[in-house]
Structure formats: structure tokens, C-alpha cells
GROMACS .gro file of C-alpha atoms in nm:
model
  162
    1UNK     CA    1   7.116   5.089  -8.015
    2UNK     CA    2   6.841   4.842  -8.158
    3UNK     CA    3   6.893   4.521  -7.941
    4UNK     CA    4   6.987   4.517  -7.550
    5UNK     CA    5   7.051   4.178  -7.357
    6UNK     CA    6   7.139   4.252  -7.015
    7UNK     CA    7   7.141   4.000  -6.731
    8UNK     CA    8   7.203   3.988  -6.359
    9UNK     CA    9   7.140   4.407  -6.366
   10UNK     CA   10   6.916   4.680  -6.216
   11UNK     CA   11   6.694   4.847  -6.490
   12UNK     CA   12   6.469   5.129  -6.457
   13UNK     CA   13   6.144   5.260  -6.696
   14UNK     CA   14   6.369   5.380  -6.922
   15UNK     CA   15   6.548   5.057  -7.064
   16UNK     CA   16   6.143   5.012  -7.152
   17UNK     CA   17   6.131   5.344  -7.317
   18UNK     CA   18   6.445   5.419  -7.519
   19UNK     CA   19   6.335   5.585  -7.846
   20UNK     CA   20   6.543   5.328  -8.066
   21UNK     CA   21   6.534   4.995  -7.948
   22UNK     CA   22   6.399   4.745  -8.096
   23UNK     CA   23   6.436   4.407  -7.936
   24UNK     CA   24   6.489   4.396  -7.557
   25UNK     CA   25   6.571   4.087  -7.335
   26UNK     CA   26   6.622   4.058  -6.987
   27UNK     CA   27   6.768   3.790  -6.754
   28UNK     CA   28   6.753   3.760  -6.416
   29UNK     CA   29   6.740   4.147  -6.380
   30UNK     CA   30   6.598   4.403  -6.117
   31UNK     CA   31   6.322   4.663  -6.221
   32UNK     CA   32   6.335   4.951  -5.989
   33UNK     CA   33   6.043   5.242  -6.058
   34UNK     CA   34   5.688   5.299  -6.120
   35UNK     CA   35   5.417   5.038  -6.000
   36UNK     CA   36   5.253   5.070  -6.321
   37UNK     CA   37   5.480   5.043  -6.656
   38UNK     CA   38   5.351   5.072  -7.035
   39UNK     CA   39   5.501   5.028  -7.362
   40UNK     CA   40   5.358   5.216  -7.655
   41UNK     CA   41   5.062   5.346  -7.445
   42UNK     CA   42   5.123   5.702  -7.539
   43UNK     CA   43   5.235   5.941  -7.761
   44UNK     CA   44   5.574   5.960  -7.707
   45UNK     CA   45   5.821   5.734  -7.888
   46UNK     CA   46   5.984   5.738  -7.536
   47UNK     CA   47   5.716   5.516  -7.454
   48UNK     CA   48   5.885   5.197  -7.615
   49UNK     CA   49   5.687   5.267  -7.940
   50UNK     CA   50   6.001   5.132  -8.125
   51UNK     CA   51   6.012   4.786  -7.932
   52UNK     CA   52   5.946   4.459  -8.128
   53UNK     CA   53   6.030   4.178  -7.904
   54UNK     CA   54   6.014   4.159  -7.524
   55UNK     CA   55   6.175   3.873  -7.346
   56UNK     CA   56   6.172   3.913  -6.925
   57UNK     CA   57   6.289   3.597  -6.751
   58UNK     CA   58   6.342   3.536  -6.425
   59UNK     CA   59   6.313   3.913  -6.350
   60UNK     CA   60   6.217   4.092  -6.032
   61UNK     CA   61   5.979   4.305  -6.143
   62UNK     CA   62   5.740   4.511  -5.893
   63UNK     CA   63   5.478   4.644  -6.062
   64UNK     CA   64   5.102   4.626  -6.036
   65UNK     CA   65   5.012   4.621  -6.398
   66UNK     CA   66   5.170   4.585  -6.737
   67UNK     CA   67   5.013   4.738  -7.043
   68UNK     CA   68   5.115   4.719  -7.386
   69UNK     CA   69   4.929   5.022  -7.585
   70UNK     CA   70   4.784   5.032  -7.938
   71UNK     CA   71   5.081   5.256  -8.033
   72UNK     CA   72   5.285   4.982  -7.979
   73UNK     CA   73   5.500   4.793  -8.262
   74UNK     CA   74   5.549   4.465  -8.083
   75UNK     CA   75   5.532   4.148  -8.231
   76UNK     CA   76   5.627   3.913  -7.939
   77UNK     CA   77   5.599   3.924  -7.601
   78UNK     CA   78   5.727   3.668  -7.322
   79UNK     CA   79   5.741   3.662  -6.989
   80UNK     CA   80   5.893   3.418  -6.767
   81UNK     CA   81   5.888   3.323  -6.430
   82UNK     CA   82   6.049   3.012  -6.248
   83UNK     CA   83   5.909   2.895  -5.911
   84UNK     CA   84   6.284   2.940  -5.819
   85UNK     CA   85   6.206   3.320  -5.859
   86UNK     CA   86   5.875   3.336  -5.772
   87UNK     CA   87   5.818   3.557  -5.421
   88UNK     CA   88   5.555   3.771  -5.381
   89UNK     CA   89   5.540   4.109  -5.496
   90UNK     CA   90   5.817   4.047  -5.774
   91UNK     CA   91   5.574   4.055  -6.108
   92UNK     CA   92   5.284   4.221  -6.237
   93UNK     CA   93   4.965   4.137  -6.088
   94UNK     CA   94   4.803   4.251  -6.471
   95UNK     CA   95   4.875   4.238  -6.825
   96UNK     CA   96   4.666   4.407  -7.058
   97UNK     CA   97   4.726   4.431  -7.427
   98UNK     CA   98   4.499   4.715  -7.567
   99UNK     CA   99   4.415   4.691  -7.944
  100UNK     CA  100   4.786   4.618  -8.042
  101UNK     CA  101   4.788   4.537  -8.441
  102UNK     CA  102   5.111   4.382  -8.516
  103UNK     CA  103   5.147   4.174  -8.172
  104UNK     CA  104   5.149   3.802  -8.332
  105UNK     CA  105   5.208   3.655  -8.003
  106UNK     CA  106   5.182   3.650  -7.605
  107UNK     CA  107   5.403   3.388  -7.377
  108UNK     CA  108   5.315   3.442  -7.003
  109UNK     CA  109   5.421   3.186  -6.800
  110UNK     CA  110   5.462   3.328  -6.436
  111UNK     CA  111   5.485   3.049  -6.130
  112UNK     CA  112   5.214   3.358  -5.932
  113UNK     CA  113   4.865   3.459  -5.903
  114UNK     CA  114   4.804   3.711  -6.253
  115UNK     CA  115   4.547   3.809  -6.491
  116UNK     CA  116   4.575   3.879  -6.870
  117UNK     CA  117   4.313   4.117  -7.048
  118UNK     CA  118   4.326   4.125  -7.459
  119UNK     CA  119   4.082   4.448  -7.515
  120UNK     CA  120   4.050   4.577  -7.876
  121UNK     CA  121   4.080   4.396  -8.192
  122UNK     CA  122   4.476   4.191  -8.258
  123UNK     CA  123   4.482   4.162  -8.635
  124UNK     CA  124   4.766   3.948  -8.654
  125UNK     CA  125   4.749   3.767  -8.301
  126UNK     CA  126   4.819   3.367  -8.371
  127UNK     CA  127   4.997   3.223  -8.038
  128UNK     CA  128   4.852   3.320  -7.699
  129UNK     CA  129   5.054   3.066  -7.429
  130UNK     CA  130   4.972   3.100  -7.034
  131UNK     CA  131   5.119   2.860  -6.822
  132UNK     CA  132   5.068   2.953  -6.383
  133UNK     CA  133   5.245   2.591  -6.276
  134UNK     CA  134   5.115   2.426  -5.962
  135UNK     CA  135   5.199   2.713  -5.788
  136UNK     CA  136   5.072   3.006  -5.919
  137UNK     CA  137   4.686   3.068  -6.110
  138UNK     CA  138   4.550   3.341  -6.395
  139UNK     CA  139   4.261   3.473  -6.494
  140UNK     CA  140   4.181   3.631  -6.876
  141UNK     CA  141   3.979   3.821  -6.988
  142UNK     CA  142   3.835   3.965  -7.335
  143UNK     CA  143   3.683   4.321  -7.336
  144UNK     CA  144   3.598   4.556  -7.620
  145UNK     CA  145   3.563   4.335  -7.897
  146UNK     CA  146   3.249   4.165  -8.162
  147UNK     CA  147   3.155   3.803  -8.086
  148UNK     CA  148   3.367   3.681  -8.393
  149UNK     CA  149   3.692   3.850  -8.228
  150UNK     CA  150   3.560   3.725  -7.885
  151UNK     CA  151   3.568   3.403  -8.011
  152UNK     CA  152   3.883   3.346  -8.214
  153UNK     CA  153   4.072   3.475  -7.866
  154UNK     CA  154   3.849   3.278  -7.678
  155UNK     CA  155   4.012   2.994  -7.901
  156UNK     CA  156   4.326   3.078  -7.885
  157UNK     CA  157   4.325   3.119  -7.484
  158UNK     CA  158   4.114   2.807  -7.418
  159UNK     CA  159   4.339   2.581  -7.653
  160UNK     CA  160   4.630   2.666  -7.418
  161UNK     CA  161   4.401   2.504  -7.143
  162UNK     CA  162   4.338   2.204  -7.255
   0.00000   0.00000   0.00000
């Protein structure tokens, strides 16, 4: 199993952490488990090590934070979230990358209140897109990195601003 759509379905952590797949997408799904979820934060390659795309739309997905782990192999990550599905509680309040060095891009566009934090150097990070609507706000932040690094992200994030 390398690629998994599923839509309209309950998921738990383990859809996250299956030890062979490689490009996940979900649709108007249900997470049920932990408050706090990470992908290729440890040393297991249950720990969705593998993954290499993330797509979440329209998900209901309780959790408090998000992080994607330097052991990670992702290249893209997006997360969506209409006003249509917006209530509260039903996505992360956090997403923090940590030092991930084939990520290439980050889509969050979540109709909620959230905060992204990049921390460690992204070698091949290009496209950073955050998007709150009128009816949600974020907050990012940049920790753990020179003043070049600081500012390339810094450009990246503040381009999607203006």
C-alpha cells in the first residue's frame, strides 16, 4: 500500500503511521485519537517516516498540535479547511515543522484561529501558503535558525501576506 484516498471515513493515528505509505489524502474524514499527532517525529518508521504528500480537507480533526519531525520524508503538505467545516475544536490549534529537509512546501488554509512554527533549517522549502479567511486568524513563527534562514522564511511567509 503506497497511496490511500479515503473520504467520508473515521481514521485513527495509524492511517498517519503505516510503515509503507507514501502519499495520503483525506476528504471530509473523522480523526478519532491522540490530541497531539506527529509524522516522522521519531524513530520508528511507524511514525509516517515513509509519507511524501499529505492532503487533509475538510477533515474533523481534534488535536491540539501537529508536528512534522526531521525524520520525516515529506515533500508537501496541505491542509484545508472550509468555513462550511469550520466548528471549534475540529483542527489543530499548532503546526510545527521541525528541521524537515525534503519538505518543498506547506498549504495551510484553515477558516480557525492557528499558529504555524518552521524551527530548524528547510533546505528545499520554496512555497509556504497560509490563508485564515475572514473568519479564522494565524500566527507564525521562526525558531532555531541563523538570520539568513530567518530571513528567506520570513520571505516566504510575509509574501503570502501581502
Amino acid at each position: 500500500l503506497q497511496t490511500l484516498d479515503l473520504k467520508r471515513v473515521i481514521v485513527n493515528v495509524s492511517v498517519f503511521a503505516h510503515p509503507s505509505l507514501e502519499s495520503l489524502e483525506l476528504l471530509e474524514s473523522i480523526y478519532r485519537g491522540p490530541r497531539v499527532m506527529s509524522i516522522g517525529q521519531g524513530l520508528s518508521q511507524n511514525d509516517g517516516q515513509v509519507l511524501q504528500e499529505v492532503s487533509i480537507m475538510d477533515c474533523f480533526l481534534p488535536i491540539d498540535t501537529l508536528t512534522v519531525g526531521p525524520a520525516a520524508r515529506l515533500t508537501g503538505f496541505q491542509y484545508y479547511l472550509d468555513e462550511d467545516f469550520a466548528e471549534p475544536d475540529v483542527s489543530p490549534d499548532a503546526f510545527i515543522f521541525k528541521a524537515c529537509s525534503r519538505l518543498e512546501g506547506i498549504t495551510i488554509h484553515v477558516c480557525a484561529g492557528w499558529e504555524i512554527i518552521l524551527r530548524g533549517v528547510f533546505p528545499r522549502l520554496e512555497r509556504i501558503s497560509l490563508n485564515a479567511t475572514e473568519y479564522g486568524s494565524y500566527q507564525w513563527k521562526i525558531e532555531e535558525v541563523d538570520e539568513q534562514q530567518r530571513a528567506r522564511y520570513r520571505r516566504l511567509l510575509e509574501e503570502e501576506d501581502e
